[in-house]
Tab-separated table of C-alpha atoms in Angstrom:
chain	number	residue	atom	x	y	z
A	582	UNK	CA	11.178	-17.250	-8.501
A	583	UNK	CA	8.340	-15.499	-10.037
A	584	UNK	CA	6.056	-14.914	-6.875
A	585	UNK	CA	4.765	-11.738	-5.422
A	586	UNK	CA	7.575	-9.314	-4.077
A	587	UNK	CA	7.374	-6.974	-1.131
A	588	UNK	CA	9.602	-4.829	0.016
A	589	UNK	CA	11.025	-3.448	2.717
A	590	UNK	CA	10.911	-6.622	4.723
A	591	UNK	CA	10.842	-4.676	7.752
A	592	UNK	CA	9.778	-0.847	8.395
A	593	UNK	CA	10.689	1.386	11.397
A	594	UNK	CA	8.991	4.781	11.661
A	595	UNK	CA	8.761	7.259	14.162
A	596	UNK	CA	5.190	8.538	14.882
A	597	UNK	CA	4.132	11.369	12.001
A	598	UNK	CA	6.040	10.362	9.548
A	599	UNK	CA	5.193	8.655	6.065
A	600	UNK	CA	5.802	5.387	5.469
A	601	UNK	CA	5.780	3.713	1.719
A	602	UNK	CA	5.276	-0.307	1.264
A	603	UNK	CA	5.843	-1.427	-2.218
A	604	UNK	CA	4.722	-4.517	-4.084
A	605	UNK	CA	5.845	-6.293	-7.591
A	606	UNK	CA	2.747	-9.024	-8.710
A	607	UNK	CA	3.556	-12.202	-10.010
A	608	UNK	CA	4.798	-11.881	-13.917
A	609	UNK	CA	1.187	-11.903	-15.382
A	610	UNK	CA	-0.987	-10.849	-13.005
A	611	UNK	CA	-2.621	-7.358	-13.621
A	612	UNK	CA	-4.655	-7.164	-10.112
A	613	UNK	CA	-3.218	-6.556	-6.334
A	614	UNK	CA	-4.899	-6.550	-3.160
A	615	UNK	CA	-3.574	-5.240	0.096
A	616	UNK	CA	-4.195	-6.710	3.717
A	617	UNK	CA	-3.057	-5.858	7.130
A	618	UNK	CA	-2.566	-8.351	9.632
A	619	UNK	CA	-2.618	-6.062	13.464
A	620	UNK	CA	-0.794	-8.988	16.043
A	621	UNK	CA	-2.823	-11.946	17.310
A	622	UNK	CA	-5.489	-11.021	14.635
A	623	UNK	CA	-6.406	-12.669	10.890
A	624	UNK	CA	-5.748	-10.746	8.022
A	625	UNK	CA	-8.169	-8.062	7.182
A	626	UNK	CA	-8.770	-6.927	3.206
A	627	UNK	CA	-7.960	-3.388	2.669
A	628	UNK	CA	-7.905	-2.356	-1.013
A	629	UNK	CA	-7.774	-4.268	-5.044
A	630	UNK	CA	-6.733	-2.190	-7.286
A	631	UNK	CA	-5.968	-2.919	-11.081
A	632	UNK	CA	-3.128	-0.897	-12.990
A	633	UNK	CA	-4.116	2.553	-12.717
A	634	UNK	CA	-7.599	2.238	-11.241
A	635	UNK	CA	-8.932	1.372	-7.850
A	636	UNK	CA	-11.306	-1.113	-7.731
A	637	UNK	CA	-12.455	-1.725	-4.262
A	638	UNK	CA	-11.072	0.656	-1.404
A	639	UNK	CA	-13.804	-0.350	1.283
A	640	UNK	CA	-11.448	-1.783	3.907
A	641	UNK	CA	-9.085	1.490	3.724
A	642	UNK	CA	-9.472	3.762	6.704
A	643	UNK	CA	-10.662	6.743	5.606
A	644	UNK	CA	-7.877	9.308	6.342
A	645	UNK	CA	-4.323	8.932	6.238
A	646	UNK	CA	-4.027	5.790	3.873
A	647	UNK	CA	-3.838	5.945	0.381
A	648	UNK	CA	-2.486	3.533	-2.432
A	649	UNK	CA	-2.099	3.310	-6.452
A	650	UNK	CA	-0.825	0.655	-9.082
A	651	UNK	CA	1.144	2.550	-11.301
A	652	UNK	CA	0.899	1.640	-15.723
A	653	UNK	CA	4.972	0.933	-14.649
A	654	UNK	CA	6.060	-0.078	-11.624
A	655	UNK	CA	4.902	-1.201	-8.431
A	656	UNK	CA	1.832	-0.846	-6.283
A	657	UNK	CA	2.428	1.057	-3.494
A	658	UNK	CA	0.639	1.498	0.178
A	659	UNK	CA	1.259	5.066	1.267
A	660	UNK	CA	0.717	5.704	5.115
A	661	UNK	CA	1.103	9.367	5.741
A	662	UNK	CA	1.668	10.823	9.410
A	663	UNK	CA	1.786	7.398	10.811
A	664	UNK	CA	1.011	6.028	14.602
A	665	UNK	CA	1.134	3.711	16.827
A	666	UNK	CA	-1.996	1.835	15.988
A	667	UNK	CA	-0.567	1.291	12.471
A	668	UNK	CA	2.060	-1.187	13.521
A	669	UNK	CA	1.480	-4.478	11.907
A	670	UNK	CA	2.262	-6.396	8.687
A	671	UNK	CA	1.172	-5.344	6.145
A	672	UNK	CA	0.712	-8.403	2.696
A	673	UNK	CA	0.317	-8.010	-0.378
A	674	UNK	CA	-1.721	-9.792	-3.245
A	675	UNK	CA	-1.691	-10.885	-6.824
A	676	UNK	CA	-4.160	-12.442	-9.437
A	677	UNK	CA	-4.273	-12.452	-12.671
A	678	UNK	CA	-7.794	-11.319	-13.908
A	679	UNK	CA	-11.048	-10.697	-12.746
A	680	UNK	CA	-13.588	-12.497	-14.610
A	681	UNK	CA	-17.203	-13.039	-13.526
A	682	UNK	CA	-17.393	-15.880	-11.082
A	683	UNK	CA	-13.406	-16.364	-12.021
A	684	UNK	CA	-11.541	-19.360	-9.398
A	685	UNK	CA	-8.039	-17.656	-10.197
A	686	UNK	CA	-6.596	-17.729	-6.779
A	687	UNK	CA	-5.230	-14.947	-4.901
A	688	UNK	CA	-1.062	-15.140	-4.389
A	689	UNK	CA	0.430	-13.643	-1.126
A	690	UNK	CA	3.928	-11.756	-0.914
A	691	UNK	CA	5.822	-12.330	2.622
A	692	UNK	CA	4.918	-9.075	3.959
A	693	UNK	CA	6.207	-5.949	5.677
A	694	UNK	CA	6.805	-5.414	9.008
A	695	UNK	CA	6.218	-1.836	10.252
A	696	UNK	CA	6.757	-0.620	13.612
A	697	UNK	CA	6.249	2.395	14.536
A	698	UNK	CA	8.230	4.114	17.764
B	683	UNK	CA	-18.554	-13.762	1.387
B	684	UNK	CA	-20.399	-16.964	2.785
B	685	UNK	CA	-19.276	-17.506	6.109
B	686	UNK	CA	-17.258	-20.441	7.257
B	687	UNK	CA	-16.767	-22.234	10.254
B	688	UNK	CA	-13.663	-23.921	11.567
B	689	UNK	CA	-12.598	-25.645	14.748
B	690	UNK	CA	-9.615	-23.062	16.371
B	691	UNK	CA	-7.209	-25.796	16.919
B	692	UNK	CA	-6.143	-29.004	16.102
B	693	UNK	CA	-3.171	-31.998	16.883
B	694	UNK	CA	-1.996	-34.452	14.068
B	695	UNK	CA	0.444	-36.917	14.650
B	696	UNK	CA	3.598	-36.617	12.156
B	697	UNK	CA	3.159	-39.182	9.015
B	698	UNK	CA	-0.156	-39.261	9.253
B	699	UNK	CA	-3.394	-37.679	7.444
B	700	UNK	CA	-4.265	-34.702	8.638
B	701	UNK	CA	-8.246	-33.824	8.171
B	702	UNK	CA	-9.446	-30.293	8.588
B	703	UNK	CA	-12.985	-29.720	8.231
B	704	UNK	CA	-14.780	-26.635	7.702
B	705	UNK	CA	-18.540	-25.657	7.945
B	706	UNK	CA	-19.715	-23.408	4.843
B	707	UNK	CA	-23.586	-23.782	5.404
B	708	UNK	CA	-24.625	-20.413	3.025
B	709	UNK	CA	-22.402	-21.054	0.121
B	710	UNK	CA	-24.177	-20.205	-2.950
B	711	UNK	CA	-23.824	-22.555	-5.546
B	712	UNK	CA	-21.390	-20.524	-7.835
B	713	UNK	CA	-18.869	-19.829	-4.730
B	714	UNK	CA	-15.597	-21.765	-4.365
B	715	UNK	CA	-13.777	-22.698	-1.265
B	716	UNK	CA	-10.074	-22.071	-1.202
B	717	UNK	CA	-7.845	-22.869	1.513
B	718	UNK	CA	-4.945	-21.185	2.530
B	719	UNK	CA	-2.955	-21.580	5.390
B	720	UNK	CA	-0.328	-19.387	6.831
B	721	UNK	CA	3.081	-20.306	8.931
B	722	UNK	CA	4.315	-18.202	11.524
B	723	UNK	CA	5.382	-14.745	9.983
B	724	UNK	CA	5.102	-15.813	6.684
B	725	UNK	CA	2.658	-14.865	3.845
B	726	UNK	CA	-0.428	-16.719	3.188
B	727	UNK	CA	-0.382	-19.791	1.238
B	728	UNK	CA	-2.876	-20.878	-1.485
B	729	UNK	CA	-3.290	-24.473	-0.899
B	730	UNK	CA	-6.380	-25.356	-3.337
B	731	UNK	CA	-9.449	-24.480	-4.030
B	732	UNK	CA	-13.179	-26.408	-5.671
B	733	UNK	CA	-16.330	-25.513	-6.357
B	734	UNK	CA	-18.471	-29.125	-6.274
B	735	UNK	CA	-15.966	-31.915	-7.220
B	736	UNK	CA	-13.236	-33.327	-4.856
B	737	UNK	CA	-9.533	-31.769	-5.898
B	738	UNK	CA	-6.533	-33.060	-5.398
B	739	UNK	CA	-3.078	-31.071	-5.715
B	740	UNK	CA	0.790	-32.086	-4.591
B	741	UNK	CA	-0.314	-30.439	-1.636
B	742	UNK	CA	-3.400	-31.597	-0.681
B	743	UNK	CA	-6.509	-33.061	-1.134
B	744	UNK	CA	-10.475	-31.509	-0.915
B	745	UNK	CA	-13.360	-33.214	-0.307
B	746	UNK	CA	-16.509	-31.425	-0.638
B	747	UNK	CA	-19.776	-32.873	0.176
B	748	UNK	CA	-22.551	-33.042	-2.099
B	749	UNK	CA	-24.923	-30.427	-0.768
B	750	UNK	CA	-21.627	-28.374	-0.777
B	751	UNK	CA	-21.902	-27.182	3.149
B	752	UNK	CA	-19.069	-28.572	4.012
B	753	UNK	CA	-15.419	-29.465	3.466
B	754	UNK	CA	-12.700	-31.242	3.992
B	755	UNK	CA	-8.640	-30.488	3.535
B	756	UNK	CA	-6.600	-33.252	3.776
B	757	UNK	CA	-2.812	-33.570	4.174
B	758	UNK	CA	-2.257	-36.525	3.878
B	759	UNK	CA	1.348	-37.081	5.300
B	760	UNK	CA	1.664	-34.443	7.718
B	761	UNK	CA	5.355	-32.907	8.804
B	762	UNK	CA	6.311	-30.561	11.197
B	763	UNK	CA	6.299	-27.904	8.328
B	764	UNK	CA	2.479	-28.426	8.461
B	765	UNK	CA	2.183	-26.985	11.342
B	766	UNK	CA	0.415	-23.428	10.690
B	767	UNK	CA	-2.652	-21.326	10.177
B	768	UNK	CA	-5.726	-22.917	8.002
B	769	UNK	CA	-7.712	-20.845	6.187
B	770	UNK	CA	-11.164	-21.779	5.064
B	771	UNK	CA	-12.699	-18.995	2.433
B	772	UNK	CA	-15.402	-19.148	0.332
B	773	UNK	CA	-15.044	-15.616	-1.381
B	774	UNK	CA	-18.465	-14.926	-2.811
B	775	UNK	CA	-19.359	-14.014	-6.600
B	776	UNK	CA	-16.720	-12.695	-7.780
B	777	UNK	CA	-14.451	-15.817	-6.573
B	778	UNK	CA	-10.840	-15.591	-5.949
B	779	UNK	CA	-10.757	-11.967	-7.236
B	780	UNK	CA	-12.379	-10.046	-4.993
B	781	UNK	CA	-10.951	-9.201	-1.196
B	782	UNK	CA	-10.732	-12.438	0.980
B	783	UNK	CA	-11.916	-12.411	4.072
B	784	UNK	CA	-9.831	-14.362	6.776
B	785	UNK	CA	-11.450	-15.592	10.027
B	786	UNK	CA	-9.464	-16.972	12.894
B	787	UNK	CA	-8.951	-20.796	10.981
B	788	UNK	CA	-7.531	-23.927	12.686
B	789	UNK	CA	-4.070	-23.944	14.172
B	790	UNK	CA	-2.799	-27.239	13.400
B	791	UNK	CA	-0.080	-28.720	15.245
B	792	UNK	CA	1.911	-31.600	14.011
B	793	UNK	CA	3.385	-33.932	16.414
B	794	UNK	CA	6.539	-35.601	16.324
């Protein structure tokens, strides 16, 4: 199975510390997105980024939260000095190009869970 | 994005069609709709997607009227597995690649 890989599953982290949530794209796909998903709510959009560059950060908060797609390896979402607040899960994305007015759709990894104690 | 309106919740008897509309009255005419839906705890799903013709996939079918405000997802044998999260998106521009932006969808609930 070729689809979008996240790991860890499942996070635990006590407030303040860092917390790193990795993603693999599909075989062929050069662009990932990151959501969040807080309980009872619908995901929210929180950065694309293509390998090494950052396209659109404008659902990141501003402090705290940082993330990169690597020439090798895996995108990762960086949380430093977490809290409470940033328990959710946390999905990741794949497509494979951005084209003007492209209808490539979007393809979802199964998430992390992070909880924070 | 265009926004899109969806009833929150909806009952389907198993085996039959299951019929999810979705109101998309400012969709420009270059935007697609995709629909994804998600199960409990899982990752979204991409289900299909159209622009102005009707599309039909092993999953699904989509019926999009002709002034393109509206659509229509059809399952057409529903199961419990069914039951979930649908998504209605019409992403804007820059189509499936940009960020997506998820409203609250319709819970459907297949009945046995």
């Amino acid at each position: 199975n070729a689809g979008v890989m996240q790991n860890p599953r499942h996070l635990v982290r006590r407030r303040g510390q860092e917390a790193r949530l990795r993603c693999s794209p599909m075989k062929g796909h050069s662009h990932v997105y990151w959501y969040r998903q807080l309980p009872e709510e619908g995901l929210k959009f929180m950065v694309y980024l293509q390998k090494e560059n950052i396209i659109d950060e404008s659902g990141m908060p501003k402090e705290r939260f940082s993330a990169e797609f690597p020439k090798e390896g895996p995108s990762i979402l960086r949380i430093q000095q977490v809290v409470r607040g940033d328990s959710a899960a946390y999905f990741c994305a794949s497509s494979p190009s951005r084209v003007e007015n492209s209808n490539q759709p979007q393809h979802f990894g199964d998430g992390t869970r992070l909880s924070i104690l | 994005d265009a926004k899109t309106t969806q009833p929150p919740s909806m009952d389907c008897a198993e085996g039959r069609a299951a019929n999810l509309p979705c109101n998309h009255s400012t969709i420009s005419g270059n935007e697609y709709v995709y629909w994804y839906r998600q199960i409990h705890s899982q990752g979204p799903q991409y289900i299909i997607h159209g622009l102005k013709n009707n599309e039909t996939n092993e999953m699904a079918s989509l019926i999009i009227t002709e002034d393109r405000k509206s659509s229509t997802l059809i399952l057409p044998h529903a199961t419990l597995r069914d039951t979930a999260v649908y998504y209605c998106i019409a992403p804007g521009s820059g189509g499936g690649a940009d960020g997506l932006t998820f409203g609250k969808g319709t819970h459907l609930i297949i009945q046995p």
